[in-house]
Amino acid sequence: MAQLSYLPHTEADVQAMLEHVGVNRLEDLFSDVPARFLHKGAYALPDALSEQEIRDYFASLEAMNARLKVFVGQGAYDHYTPSVIPYLCSRSEFLTAYTPYQCEISQGTLRYIFEYQSMLCALTGLDVSNASLYDGPTAAAEAMRMAIACTRKKTRVLLSATLLPHVIKVVQTYAKFYGVEIGLVQADGGQTSLEALKAELAKDDVAGVIVPSVNRYGIIEDLTGFADAVHAQKAILIEYCDPSALAVVKTPAEWGADVAVGDGQSLGLPLSYGGPYVGFMTVKKEHMRKMPGRIVGQTVDKDGRRVFVLTLQAREQHIKREKATSNICSNESLMALWVTIYLSLMGPEGLKEVNRISTDGAHYLKAELLKTGKFEDVFPDKPFLKEFVLKPKQFPGLMQKKLEEAGFFAALDTEEGYVSFCVTEKRSKEEIDRLVTIVKEG
Amino acid sequence: MKYYDKLIFELSKEGRCGYSLPVNKFPAAPEVPLALRRESPLPLPQVAEPDVVRHYTNLSQMNFGVDTGFYPLGSCTMKYNPKINEEMAALPGFAGLHPLMHAGLTKGALKVYQEMNKALSAITGMYTFTFDPCAGAHGELTGLMIMRTYHLQRGDYGRTKVIVPDSAHGTNPASAAVCGLEVVEVKSLENGRIDVEALKPLLDNTVAGIMMTNPNTLGLFETQIEEIAALVHGVGGLLYYDGANMNALMGVVRPGDMGFDIMHLNLHKTFSTPHGGGGPGSGPVGVAKHLEDCIPDLRVSGFHGNFAVILRAYAYILSLGKDHLQKVGQYAVLGANYIKECLKDKYILPIEGVCKHEFVFDGLINDGAREGVPGATTLDVAKRLLDYGFHAPTIYFPLLFHQALMIEPTETESKETLDAFIEVMRKIADEAAEDPNILHEAPHNTPISRPDETTAARNPILKYQDTL
């Protein structure tokens, strides 16, 4: 068996400590546990591995995964991660700290969260951000509960049918147990229907409405008239956003939304098979005290220096227990740092350029794919950025298989029978041309 | 640690660039239509790469982590975070996997989930785990959803209550509320354990289950667990195990064997993944065999949970193997008892006897209070510890004691570290007895002094734009 280097105890240490405690053996420390619960014999685990053996084993697991060029988004986007980010995020002062309860020795964490909050407010145009949530879908679920809390006596929350499928599913799960009825607002031509929304709102029981900024088809939604319709019924408008795209599309504030939520993954986080990502939420000031999660604020210390603290804690579970705005305790702090560094590096121009290259690449890919004659353009007149869907004229299974064999993850099946594509700035023209050739030959 | 005052926004200068992007070789796509286009300015900083690196390096130097020093934060299990785990989680063959890739493309990832499932089941005595929850509280919520699903699937619609001890973590009642359950609190006895006599009248066919932490938040083993399990099961309820304190039992006792039906683990506590300043965590939920069918319909997070955290935890489990697992629980408990015994003549130990991985003091025996000078509080002790280079314990929790000071050393600290901590704690107690003002004014040696938290809450400044 391999040694375990994480335990500094020598036999003499153990003996000395046992003596001090007043027991003879380590087992005696569990004398309060009924004997029948003490585990007997070895656990059904493998033998301990050395560091080299762990390395080799993980290499073998890694090799079982496909290594493909990613041409799919649907809530997880393969944007480039600058080297600076993992380098800084792996600094152990950030990595091995806990939630910043002791602010005097946590100013690093508190400051970057304050910067994160500032940047998310800049992107969404709204007033107040929390310190992050688990991921985009759970942020939407928290917003659903917040809508109920903000509008007493109302029992229903509406979701646009054009939201990403995983967002709808998670919100539905939370709603089922929290006792909230969910209604779906149907789409018309790939865009949430304002008429359908108004019809649902007329029932007068709606607390909130969640609509996407850029939707599951990649289409930039036109939310003209949405805020007025929702506010006329004293409900709140929640916009689900891809924060990267907010550099170029109308912001939640510009649309008149009360709450913005989404997943920060598109801000340079690795795909990592779905996590960790980072959910964000920003709100108008009047909803601040109904917000879930931690919030960092600026104040001064005894010596008058600018310092940062966790604030508005009267909302939280460790104070309010069952009356808290949410059960959330930890956020996704390190991923918030990741996003903060990403946005620092990109700045306004870099983020716009990421959108420009991705959008140009996606439009090029779509045009080339349509030229193959193998697809139908389902939403020909709708504006889109990096993501789009097409309707394959034939069953796409064979094409998908050939693409995989050629090293591409592309043309993901959707619930509607379309295939979805996405292009980020990481995809070169050569890769796109090669992909199109495979489709053509297939 | 040194004070550094800048925010990244204050380093910004129009025209500076910190990015490196490929030349755009594509024909220009149509502009975003005017009506859908962002019109407001985008006030992100404009900084060069060296500025960014120096800024965040400076920020990091105002932070204290497990790698900096001893972090005896009760209930948080701040153990050492092995470095090999970080490397394994960042391997490109894992980091580059898209979450919507089908099973044929992600065989390595799926094998990790399968083997983790087997390992965690072996360690806990549960039947199977779901890995979707992203944190402990998220695991609690998922576990309670499973609990409700179980009752509903059996056509048992009247179970709307969940029993939570008064010593429970705040997330327990909060998770129950988010899950649509009514919280019923059960009192603790003088000896810190659940009052079984007080529990009995609460039990009927409206009870979905009970949430327990064992050892509880006082670090005490719930010695009557067998009777509690029989009582709750007797009325058709289920037992939920809050795994926040699982480190005490690693390799010694399995929650499944004690009668628990559902549990979560905090991979970022018990399984050594770094806390990251408050996440990302991972809170897999395990269930007994009769609850296996209650998991599948629950979609509680976007994709497959925090995969990169699960990878780290798996590397840790492989390094423990069956050989070292038991040492984790034993040494964690040994360290806590050692500190307790070495300090109980200076700090009030409300409940005598052997503790598990953590224990709670109720303030100083001699707080130094005198005419015109209030005594030193737990907050003061905590702040003074920072001066001596230690992180503070968890304070004012659990709520059962007014001056609670909750200490958890973990198994990765040497006797020398524990001795140094004990020495400082004794010194602080002596300082308090002599002149509590030294403690009232602490910390003295940190980058900042105590903040004005009242103003922060009353006049919230929550973003850089608010300061302009």
PDB file of N, CA, C and O in Angstrom, chain A residues 94-117:
ATOM      1  N   PHE A  94      -6.340  32.278  -2.536  1.00  0.00           N
ATOM      2  CA  PHE A  94      -7.718  32.301  -3.027  1.00  0.00           C
ATOM      3  C   PHE A  94      -8.344  30.907  -2.904  1.00  0.00           C
ATOM      4  O   PHE A  94      -9.461  30.735  -2.424  1.00  0.00           O
ATOM      5  N   LEU A  95      -7.585  29.919  -3.398  1.00  0.00           N
ATOM      6  CA  LEU A  95      -8.130  28.566  -3.567  1.00  0.00           C
ATOM      7  C   LEU A  95      -8.471  27.902  -2.240  1.00  0.00           C
ATOM      8  O   LEU A  95      -9.483  27.219  -2.129  1.00  0.00           O
ATOM      9  N   THR A  96      -7.629  28.075  -1.223  1.00  0.00           N
ATOM     10  CA  THR A  96      -7.816  27.291   0.002  1.00  0.00           C
ATOM     11  C   THR A  96      -8.444  28.102   1.132  1.00  0.00           C
ATOM     12  O   THR A  96      -8.391  27.713   2.294  1.00  0.00           O
ATOM     13  N   ALA A  97      -9.043  29.244   0.796  1.00  0.00           N
ATOM     14  CA  ALA A  97      -9.764  30.030   1.807  1.00  0.00           C
ATOM     15  C   ALA A  97     -11.213  29.565   1.877  1.00  0.00           C
ATOM     16  O   ALA A  97     -11.721  28.938   0.948  1.00  0.00           O
ATOM     17  N   TYR A  98     -11.862  29.888   2.990  1.00  0.00           N
ATOM     18  CA  TYR A  98     -13.281  29.605   3.107  1.00  0.00           C
ATOM     19  C   TYR A  98     -14.071  30.888   2.829  1.00  0.00           C
ATOM     20  O   TYR A  98     -13.489  31.938   2.521  1.00  0.00           O
ATOM     21  N   THR A  99     -15.383  30.805   2.897  1.00  0.00           N
ATOM     22  CA  THR A  99     -16.247  31.983   2.832  1.00  0.00           C
ATOM     23  C   THR A  99     -15.672  33.076   3.745  1.00  0.00           C
ATOM     24  O   THR A  99     -15.289  32.773   4.874  1.00  0.00           O
ATOM     25  N   PRO A 100     -15.618  34.318   3.285  1.00  0.00           N
ATOM     26  CA  PRO A 100     -14.898  35.367   4.031  1.00  0.00           C
ATOM     27  C   PRO A 100     -15.619  35.854   5.295  1.00  0.00           C
ATOM     28  O   PRO A 100     -16.026  37.008   5.387  1.00  0.00           O
ATOM     29  N   TYR A 101     -15.765  34.974   6.277  1.00  0.00           N
ATOM     30  CA  TYR A 101     -16.412  35.353   7.531  1.00  0.00           C
ATOM     31  C   TYR A 101     -15.538  36.312   8.340  1.00  0.00           C
ATOM     32  O   TYR A 101     -16.035  37.209   8.997  1.00  0.00           O
ATOM     33  N   GLN A 102     -14.213  36.067   8.337  1.00  0.00           N
ATOM     34  CA  GLN A 102     -13.307  36.938   9.093  1.00  0.00           C
ATOM     35  C   GLN A 102     -12.744  37.952   8.117  1.00  0.00           C
ATOM     36  O   GLN A 102     -11.702  37.737   7.493  1.00  0.00           O
ATOM     37  N   CYS A 103     -13.428  39.084   7.996  1.00  0.00           N
ATOM     38  CA  CYS A 103     -13.093  40.011   6.909  1.00  0.00           C
ATOM     39  C   CYS A 103     -11.686  40.576   7.036  1.00  0.00           C
ATOM     40  O   CYS A 103     -11.077  40.946   6.036  1.00  0.00           O
ATOM     41  N   GLU A 104     -11.142  40.612   8.262  1.00  0.00           N
ATOM     42  CA  GLU A 104      -9.807  41.207   8.423  1.00  0.00           C
ATOM     43  C   GLU A 104      -8.726  40.405   7.710  1.00  0.00           C
ATOM     44  O   GLU A 104      -7.678  40.957   7.384  1.00  0.00           O
ATOM     45  N   ILE A 105      -8.981  39.118   7.481  1.00  0.00           N
ATOM     46  CA  ILE A 105      -7.979  38.316   6.774  1.00  0.00           C
ATOM     47  C   ILE A 105      -8.572  37.722   5.490  1.00  0.00           C
ATOM     48  O   ILE A 105      -8.136  36.677   5.009  1.00  0.00           O
ATOM     49  N   SER A 106      -9.604  38.390   4.959  1.00  0.00           N
ATOM     50  CA  SER A 106     -10.257  37.911   3.736  1.00  0.00           C
ATOM     51  C   SER A 106     -10.514  39.043   2.755  1.00  0.00           C
ATOM     52  O   SER A 106     -11.414  38.954   1.927  1.00  0.00           O
ATOM     53  N   GLN A 107      -9.761  40.118   2.851  1.00  0.00           N
ATOM     54  CA  GLN A 107     -10.023  41.249   1.967  1.00  0.00           C
ATOM     55  C   GLN A 107      -9.800  40.899   0.492  1.00  0.00           C
ATOM     56  O   GLN A 107     -10.402  41.509  -0.383  1.00  0.00           O
ATOM     57  N   GLY A 108      -8.950  39.919   0.233  1.00  0.00           N
ATOM     58  CA  GLY A 108      -8.736  39.503  -1.157  1.00  0.00           C
ATOM     59  C   GLY A 108     -10.025  38.973  -1.761  1.00  0.00           C
ATOM     60  O   GLY A 108     -10.471  39.430  -2.816  1.00  0.00           O
ATOM     61  N   THR A 109     -10.636  38.009  -1.077  1.00  0.00           N
ATOM     62  CA  THR A 109     -11.892  37.433  -1.553  1.00  0.00           C
ATOM     63  C   THR A 109     -12.977  38.502  -1.633  1.00  0.00           C
ATOM     64  O   THR A 109     -13.693  38.605  -2.628  1.00  0.00           O
ATOM     65  N   LEU A 110     -13.099  39.297  -0.577  1.00  0.00           N
ATOM     66  CA  LEU A 110     -14.183  40.287  -0.533  1.00  0.00           C
ATOM     67  C   LEU A 110     -14.035  41.319  -1.646  1.00  0.00           C
ATOM     68  O   LEU A 110     -15.015  41.726  -2.260  1.00  0.00           O
ATOM     69  N   ARG A 111     -12.796  41.719  -1.924  1.00  0.00           N
ATOM     70  CA  ARG A 111     -12.589  42.704  -2.994  1.00  0.00           C
ATOM     71  C   ARG A 111     -12.933  42.141  -4.360  1.00  0.00           C
ATOM     72  O   ARG A 111     -13.553  42.813  -5.180  1.00  0.00           O
ATOM     73  N   TYR A 112     -12.504  40.902  -4.644  1.00  0.00           N
ATOM     74  CA  TYR A 112     -12.825  40.415  -5.999  1.00  0.00           C
ATOM     75  C   TYR A 112     -14.315  40.153  -6.149  1.00  0.00           C
ATOM     76  O   TYR A 112     -14.862  40.311  -7.238  1.00  0.00           O
ATOM     77  N   ILE A 113     -14.977  39.796  -5.057  1.00  0.00           N
ATOM     78  CA  ILE A 113     -16.442  39.635  -5.171  1.00  0.00           C
ATOM     79  C   ILE A 113     -17.102  40.993  -5.433  1.00  0.00           C
ATOM     80  O   ILE A 113     -18.014  41.099  -6.250  1.00  0.00           O
ATOM     81  N   PHE A 114     -16.606  42.032  -4.776  1.00  0.00           N
ATOM     82  CA  PHE A 114     -17.132  43.386  -5.028  1.00  0.00           C
ATOM     83  C   PHE A 114     -16.904  43.761  -6.498  1.00  0.00           C
ATOM     84  O   PHE A 114     -17.782  44.324  -7.150  1.00  0.00           O
ATOM     85  N   GLU A 115     -15.738  43.433  -7.011  1.00  0.00           N
ATOM     86  CA  GLU A 115     -15.461  43.715  -8.431  1.00  0.00           C
ATOM     87  C   GLU A 115     -16.380  42.887  -9.332  1.00  0.00           C
ATOM     88  O   GLU A 115     -16.903  43.392 -10.330  1.00  0.00           O
ATOM     89  N   TYR A 116     -16.562  41.630  -8.955  1.00  0.00           N
ATOM     90  CA  TYR A 116     -17.471  40.759  -9.717  1.00  0.00           C
ATOM     91  C   TYR A 116     -18.878  41.363  -9.756  1.00  0.00           C
ATOM     92  O   TYR A 116     -19.503  41.465 -10.817  1.00  0.00           O
ATOM     93  N   GLN A 117     -19.355  41.772  -8.581  1.00  0.00           N
ATOM     94  CA  GLN A 117     -20.696  42.367  -8.511  1.00  0.00           C
ATOM     95  C   GLN A 117     -20.777  43.606  -9.420  1.00  0.00           C
ATOM     96  O   GLN A 117     -21.772  43.797 -10.135  1.00  0.00           O
TER      97      GLN A 117
END
